[in-house]
Tab-separated table of C-alpha atoms and ligand atoms in Angstrom:
chain	number	residue	atom	x	y	z
A	1	UNK	CA	-21.652	18.499	-13.538
A	2	UNK	CA	-21.066	19.886	-10.041
A	3	UNK	CA	-19.293	17.611	-7.551
A	4	UNK	CA	-20.483	16.620	-4.058
A	5	UNK	CA	-18.121	13.678	-3.451
A	6	UNK	CA	-14.862	14.711	-5.099
A	7	UNK	CA	-12.841	17.855	-5.747
A	8	UNK	CA	-10.994	18.747	-8.930
A	9	UNK	CA	-8.133	21.227	-8.856
A	10	UNK	CA	-6.000	22.129	-11.859
A	11	UNK	CA	-2.533	23.482	-11.077
A	12	UNK	CA	0.925	23.282	-12.692
A	13	UNK	CA	-0.447	21.256	-15.661
A	14	UNK	CA	-1.863	18.614	-13.281
A	15	UNK	CA	-5.498	17.853	-12.506
A	16	UNK	CA	-5.683	16.667	-8.895
A	17	UNK	CA	-8.857	14.712	-8.197
A	18	UNK	CA	-9.518	14.069	-4.511
A	19	UNK	CA	-12.200	11.634	-3.391
A	20	UNK	CA	-13.840	13.527	-0.601
A	21	UNK	CA	-15.972	11.274	1.635
A	22	UNK	CA	-13.600	11.190	4.553
A	23	UNK	CA	-16.240	10.039	7.079
A	24	UNK	CA	-16.816	6.899	4.955
A	25	UNK	CA	-13.102	6.422	4.270
A	26	UNK	CA	-13.740	7.710	0.726
A	27	UNK	CA	-15.746	4.582	-0.217
A	28	UNK	CA	-16.858	4.644	-3.846
A	29	UNK	CA	-20.616	4.969	-4.050
A	30	UNK	CA	-22.531	5.330	-7.296
A	31	UNK	CA	-22.482	9.131	-7.302
A	32	UNK	CA	-18.727	9.212	-6.635
A	33	UNK	CA	-18.103	6.896	-9.563
A	34	UNK	CA	-20.230	9.135	-11.828
A	35	UNK	CA	-18.370	12.234	-10.643
A	36	UNK	CA	-14.987	10.556	-11.165
A	37	UNK	CA	-15.943	9.631	-14.737
A	38	UNK	CA	-16.918	13.247	-15.385
A	39	UNK	CA	-13.783	14.729	-13.779
A	40	UNK	CA	-11.452	12.364	-15.628
A	41	UNK	CA	-13.140	13.273	-18.945
A	42	UNK	CA	-12.834	16.978	-18.127
A	43	UNK	CA	-9.137	16.604	-17.351
A	44	UNK	CA	-8.609	14.685	-20.556
A	45	UNK	CA	-10.368	17.369	-22.638
A	46	UNK	CA	-8.555	20.293	-20.968
A	47	UNK	CA	-5.564	21.281	-23.095
A	48	UNK	CA	-3.785	22.858	-20.110
A	49	UNK	CA	-3.700	19.480	-18.294
A	50	UNK	CA	-0.783	17.112	-18.990
A	51	UNK	CA	-1.359	14.576	-16.206
A	52	UNK	CA	-3.599	13.601	-13.294
A	53	UNK	CA	-3.198	12.741	-9.613
A	54	UNK	CA	-5.918	10.749	-7.852
A	55	UNK	CA	-5.936	10.746	-4.062
A	56	UNK	CA	-8.241	10.508	-1.049
A	57	UNK	CA	-9.239	13.179	1.464
A	58	UNK	CA	-7.814	12.970	4.988
A	59	UNK	CA	-4.942	10.941	6.343
A	60	UNK	CA	-6.615	7.599	6.832
A	61	UNK	CA	-7.789	6.364	3.469
A	62	UNK	CA	-7.169	6.593	-0.242
A	63	UNK	CA	-10.398	4.643	-0.851
A	64	UNK	CA	-11.603	1.839	1.476
A	65	UNK	CA	-13.492	0.099	-1.322
A	66	UNK	CA	-16.786	0.183	-3.106
A	67	UNK	CA	-19.528	1.464	-0.783
A	68	UNK	CA	-20.653	-1.768	0.888
A	69	UNK	CA	-23.925	-0.149	2.053
A	70	UNK	CA	-24.960	0.172	-1.608
A	71	UNK	CA	-24.603	-3.618	-2.044
A	72	UNK	CA	-27.620	-4.236	0.196
A	73	UNK	CA	-30.647	-5.655	-1.614
A	74	UNK	CA	-29.027	-5.697	-5.070
A	75	UNK	CA	-30.112	-8.396	-7.522
A	76	UNK	CA	-27.610	-10.304	-9.646
A	77	UNK	CA	-28.526	-8.106	-12.634
A	78	UNK	CA	-28.068	-4.919	-10.622
A	79	UNK	CA	-24.729	-6.225	-9.324
A	80	UNK	CA	-23.618	-6.890	-12.886
A	81	UNK	CA	-24.596	-3.354	-13.937
A	82	UNK	CA	-22.730	-1.929	-10.935
A	83	UNK	CA	-19.601	-3.914	-11.788
A	84	UNK	CA	-19.854	-2.828	-15.437
A	85	UNK	CA	-20.096	0.816	-14.401
A	86	UNK	CA	-16.997	0.430	-12.201
A	87	UNK	CA	-15.181	-1.208	-15.115
A	88	UNK	CA	-16.096	1.767	-17.336
A	89	UNK	CA	-14.386	4.154	-14.912
A	90	UNK	CA	-11.321	1.947	-14.465
A	91	UNK	CA	-10.952	1.397	-18.238
A	92	UNK	CA	-11.363	5.121	-18.877
A	93	UNK	CA	-8.465	5.833	-16.502
A	94	UNK	CA	-6.263	2.996	-17.765
A	95	UNK	CA	-6.747	4.134	-21.379
A	96	UNK	CA	-6.483	7.878	-20.758
A	97	UNK	CA	-4.145	9.686	-23.142
A	98	UNK	CA	-2.487	11.470	-20.188
A	99	UNK	CA	-0.529	9.794	-17.363
A	100	UNK	CA	-2.409	9.194	-14.122
A	101	UNK	CA	-0.774	8.739	-10.690
A	102	UNK	CA	-2.572	7.183	-7.742
A	103	UNK	CA	-1.226	8.971	-4.645
A	104	UNK	CA	-2.113	6.334	-2.041
A	105	UNK	CA	-2.441	8.177	1.257
A	106	UNK	CA	-3.866	5.386	3.468
A	107	UNK	CA	-6.155	2.358	3.033
A	108	UNK	CA	-6.535	1.284	-0.597
A	109	UNK	CA	-8.891	-1.656	-0.281
A	110	UNK	CA	-11.160	-3.483	-2.706
A	111	UNK	CA	-12.431	-0.972	-5.274
A	112	UNK	CA	-9.872	1.492	-3.883
A	113	UNK	CA	-6.959	-0.751	-4.795
A	114	UNK	CA	-8.659	-1.490	-8.116
A	115	UNK	CA	-8.824	2.261	-8.763
A	116	UNK	CA	-5.103	2.540	-7.980
A	117	UNK	CA	-4.386	-0.449	-10.239
A	118	UNK	CA	-6.153	1.273	-13.135
A	119	UNK	CA	-3.810	4.270	-12.804
A	120	UNK	CA	-0.505	4.250	-14.687
A	121	UNK	CA	1.584	4.773	-11.503
A	122	UNK	CA	1.120	4.146	-7.786
A	123	UNK	CA	3.028	6.253	-5.239
A	124	UNK	CA	2.361	5.184	-1.647
A	125	UNK	CA	2.652	7.097	1.578
A	126	UNK	CA	4.589	5.125	4.211
A	127	UNK	CA	1.291	4.716	6.100
A	128	UNK	CA	-0.588	3.112	3.181
A	129	UNK	CA	-2.200	-0.315	3.462
A	130	UNK	CA	-3.473	-2.228	0.479
A	131	UNK	CA	-5.571	-5.308	-0.146
A	132	UNK	CA	-8.508	-6.940	-1.876
A	133	UNK	CA	-10.647	-8.088	1.103
A	134	UNK	CA	-13.740	-9.063	-0.948
A	135	UNK	CA	-13.544	-12.779	-0.040
A	136	UNK	CA	-14.125	-11.798	3.580
A	137	UNK	CA	-17.517	-10.501	2.413
A	138	UNK	CA	-18.288	-13.609	0.325
A	139	UNK	CA	-17.479	-11.699	-2.850
A	140	UNK	CA	-14.703	-11.311	-5.435
A	141	UNK	CA	-13.106	-8.101	-6.706
A	142	UNK	CA	-15.463	-6.616	-9.298
A	143	UNK	CA	-13.697	-3.529	-10.659
A	144	UNK	CA	-10.939	-5.214	-12.638
A	145	UNK	CA	-8.740	-6.409	-9.757
A	146	UNK	CA	-8.722	-10.080	-10.746
A	147	UNK	CA	-7.168	-9.067	-14.067
A	148	UNK	CA	-4.972	-6.050	-13.296
A	149	UNK	CA	-3.376	-7.355	-10.083
A	150	UNK	CA	-1.864	-10.534	-11.603
A	151	UNK	CA	-0.763	-8.514	-14.605
A	152	UNK	CA	1.150	-6.138	-12.318
A	153	UNK	CA	2.599	-8.433	-9.634
A	154	UNK	CA	2.256	-11.951	-11.070
A	155	UNK	CA	-0.386	-14.626	-10.559
A	156	UNK	CA	1.090	-16.217	-7.413
A	157	UNK	CA	1.265	-13.042	-5.358
A	158	UNK	CA	-2.057	-11.817	-6.754
A	159	UNK	CA	-3.730	-15.063	-5.677
A	160	UNK	CA	-2.172	-14.702	-2.229
A	161	UNK	CA	-3.664	-11.233	-1.825
A	162	UNK	CA	-7.046	-12.100	-3.346
A	163	UNK	CA	-7.592	-15.463	-1.597
A	164	UNK	CA	-6.393	-14.414	1.864
A	165	UNK	CA	-8.105	-11.026	1.649
A	166	UNK	CA	-5.247	-9.732	3.813
A	167	UNK	CA	-3.681	-6.288	3.645
A	168	UNK	CA	-0.037	-5.486	2.925
A	169	UNK	CA	1.805	-2.389	4.095
A	170	UNK	CA	3.648	0.024	1.802
A	171	UNK	CA	6.981	-1.766	2.250
A	172	UNK	CA	5.621	-5.167	1.224
A	173	UNK	CA	3.692	-3.549	-1.638
A	174	UNK	CA	6.924	-1.944	-2.854
A	175	UNK	CA	8.753	-5.274	-2.638
A	176	UNK	CA	6.052	-6.877	-4.768
A	177	UNK	CA	6.118	-4.112	-7.395
A	178	UNK	CA	2.597	-3.054	-6.490
A	179	UNK	CA	3.745	0.540	-5.856
A	180	UNK	CA	6.688	2.247	-7.530
A	181	UNK	CA	7.807	4.324	-4.543
A	182	UNK	CA	7.159	4.986	-0.863
A	183	UNK	CA	7.237	8.549	0.410
A	184	UNK	CA	6.676	10.487	3.603
A	185	UNK	CA	2.920	11.272	3.972
A	186	UNK	CA	3.609	15.035	3.832
A	187	UNK	CA	5.456	14.695	0.535
A	188	UNK	CA	2.979	12.424	-1.241
A	189	UNK	CA	1.451	15.004	-3.586
A	190	UNK	CA	4.788	16.782	-4.217
A	191	UNK	CA	6.479	13.514	-5.166
A	192	UNK	CA	3.556	12.481	-7.370
A	193	UNK	CA	3.780	15.872	-9.109
A	194	UNK	CA	7.551	15.427	-9.536
A	195	UNK	CA	6.981	12.056	-11.185
A	196	UNK	CA	4.534	13.656	-13.629
A	197	UNK	CA	6.920	16.537	-14.330
A	198	UNK	CA	9.524	14.042	-15.525
A	199	UNK	CA	6.980	13.134	-18.207
A	200	UNK	CA	5.806	16.701	-18.981
A	201	UNK	CA	9.140	17.539	-20.596
A	202	UNK	CA	8.561	14.746	-23.135
A	203	UNK	CA	6.374	14.770	-26.244
A	204	UNK	CA	2.682	14.667	-25.190
A	205	UNK	CA	1.708	12.829	-28.379
A	206	UNK	CA	4.474	10.242	-27.904
A	207	UNK	CA	3.404	9.744	-24.264
A	208	UNK	CA	-0.214	9.096	-25.395
A	209	UNK	CA	0.979	6.723	-28.096
A	210	UNK	CA	3.127	4.845	-25.564
A	211	UNK	CA	0.111	4.373	-23.250
A	212	UNK	CA	-1.903	2.931	-26.154
A	213	UNK	CA	0.958	0.600	-27.127
A	214	UNK	CA	1.667	-0.635	-23.584
A	215	UNK	CA	-2.054	-1.224	-22.986
A	216	UNK	CA	-2.103	-3.280	-26.177
A	217	UNK	CA	-0.417	-6.079	-24.220
A	218	UNK	CA	-3.610	-6.526	-22.159
A	219	UNK	CA	-5.994	-6.740	-25.098
A	220	UNK	CA	-6.069	-10.515	-25.047
A	221	UNK	CA	-7.507	-10.234	-21.534
A	222	UNK	CA	-10.805	-8.664	-22.548
A	223	UNK	CA	-12.663	-11.922	-21.869
A	224	UNK	CA	-11.100	-12.069	-18.389
A	225	UNK	CA	-12.747	-8.761	-17.499
A	226	UNK	CA	-16.152	-10.020	-18.702
A	227	UNK	CA	-15.716	-13.198	-16.673
A	228	UNK	CA	-14.964	-11.108	-13.578
A	229	UNK	CA	-18.169	-9.081	-14.031
A	230	UNK	CA	-20.321	-12.228	-14.340
A	231	UNK	CA	-18.656	-14.064	-11.447
A	232	UNK	CA	-18.894	-10.972	-9.219
A	233	UNK	CA	-22.642	-10.764	-9.962
A	234	UNK	CA	-23.151	-14.473	-9.206
A	235	UNK	CA	-21.732	-13.946	-5.696
A	236	UNK	CA	-24.681	-11.637	-4.984
A	237	UNK	CA	-27.075	-14.591	-4.802
A	238	UNK	CA	-24.895	-16.660	-2.436
A	239	UNK	CA	-25.672	-17.278	1.245
A	240	UNK	CA	-22.081	-16.369	2.125
A	241	UNK	CA	-22.428	-12.910	0.632
A	242	UNK	CA	-25.623	-12.320	2.537
A	243	UNK	CA	-23.808	-13.322	5.762
A	244	UNK	CA	-20.767	-11.197	4.815
A	245	UNK	CA	-22.940	-8.110	4.296
A	246	UNK	CA	-24.821	-8.630	7.569
A	247	UNK	CA	-21.520	-9.029	9.411
A	248	UNK	CA	-20.129	-5.775	7.968
A	249	UNK	CA	-23.301	-3.867	8.851
A	250	UNK	CA	-23.387	-5.346	12.368
A	251	UNK	CA	-19.609	-4.743	12.812
A	252	UNK	CA	-18.841	-8.399	13.599
A	253	UNK	CA	-16.856	-11.234	12.020
A	254	UNK	CA	-18.762	-13.274	9.379
A	255	UNK	CA	-19.592	-16.936	10.085
A	256	UNK	CA	-18.984	-18.734	6.783
B	301	COA	N1	-18.169	0.911	2.323
B	301	COA	C1	-18.989	1.648	3.085
B	301	COA	N2	-18.624	2.228	4.251
B	301	COA	C2	-17.347	2.045	4.623
B	301	COA	C3	-16.417	1.280	3.883
B	301	COA	C4	-16.880	0.700	2.676
B	301	COA	N3	-16.069	-0.006	1.876
B	301	COA	N4	-15.232	1.273	4.539
B	301	COA	C5	-15.408	2.008	5.662
B	301	COA	N5	-16.677	2.477	5.704
B	301	COA	C6	-17.284	3.324	6.740
B	301	COA	C7	-17.604	2.519	7.991
B	301	COA	O1	-18.836	1.833	7.857
B	301	COA	C8	-17.643	3.620	9.025
B	301	COA	O2	-18.876	4.302	8.872
B	301	COA	P1	-19.781	4.611	10.202
B	301	COA	O3	-18.908	5.537	11.027
B	301	COA	O4	-20.987	5.277	9.632
B	301	COA	O5	-20.034	3.294	10.872
B	301	COA	C9	-16.555	4.598	8.559
B	301	COA	O6	-16.348	4.313	7.164
B	301	COA	C10	-15.228	4.415	9.262
B	301	COA	O7	-14.819	3.065	9.136
B	301	COA	P2	-14.462	2.110	10.383
B	301	COA	O8	-14.685	0.704	9.953
B	301	COA	O9	-15.162	2.601	11.609
B	301	COA	O10	-12.894	2.417	10.518
B	301	COA	P3	-11.803	1.456	11.171
B	301	COA	O11	-10.582	2.280	11.340
B	301	COA	O12	-12.338	0.731	12.357
B	301	COA	O13	-11.515	0.346	10.036
B	301	COA	C11	-11.167	-0.440	7.777
B	301	COA	C12	-10.971	0.704	8.802
B	301	COA	C13	-10.700	0.068	6.418
B	301	COA	C14	-10.309	-1.644	8.188
B	301	COA	C15	-12.653	-0.848	7.754
B	301	COA	O14	-13.417	0.321	7.536
B	301	COA	C16	-13.018	-1.830	6.661
B	301	COA	O15	-12.703	-3.000	6.762
B	301	COA	N6	-13.709	-1.357	5.601
B	301	COA	C17	-14.202	-2.184	4.559
B	301	COA	C18	-13.100	-2.586	3.608
B	301	COA	C19	-13.620	-3.503	2.532
B	301	COA	O16	-14.035	-4.614	2.777
B	301	COA	N7	-13.552	-3.028	1.285
B	301	COA	C20	-13.931	-3.795	0.135
B	301	COA	C21	-15.332	-3.563	-0.215
B	301	COA	S1	-15.821	-4.576	-1.551
């Protein structure tokens, strides 16, 4: 597969995947999700790769969410299929046999934060801002965020982020355990690489086994993910979501 929306570069045992739709703040459209699935599989199959870094092009955004323009006119069934496809990508990353770092270089919102949550580590630039703003569109997170966020930072703080739809800066995210370190924007990739190199000196098979074992703690949550997909799809037939979408397109505040 050739890539139009991402780049894949393999260097020093690391596959760096950059989401490359800077003009749309790297929003995840359908093609980008397909390309990410392909690139992650390629990195997993490549014996010279020991770890991955995911980041966004430009200085402004990691990923500003799922591509809201693609939500227009979707039926409940289509919304469910879209959510399922997003879950496939996120699960693929979370269960990869090689460690994956999200190098968060700016806005990580909605599907962008969910992508970062699926990674094994999150390193944030000091300029990063994170949040799950879906409720401001009349929607809920649909790429695993309702499950992975509480698992990472606890239910209370997760509910605060999800129900207010507000963003937090890198410092607050660090305080909440949402990111493991904050670095200068210029050093983001170097520091992410350094984190991976601390793992590269260890046994690759033991590292893979550890990922499987740690992920085992979430297995009881499988039903939670299914519930998220169905609830996300149900939002697509609500009046609020229709108003939320119109407001985004018309660049105004929604009237719920
Ligand atoms: N989906 C589709 N397009 C998006 C997008 C998204 N999630 N986020 C940003 N964009 C597009 C904008 O529509 C705009 O495109 P245009 O120039 O063709 O109009 C471009 O990216 C730049 O964004 P803009 O809103 O002009 O930048 P800003 O600096 O004023 O605001 C944000 C930045 C991140 C606060 C704002 O873009 C935003 O709120 N995005 C949506 C976040 C969101 O709700 N994500 C969850 C989706 S479920």
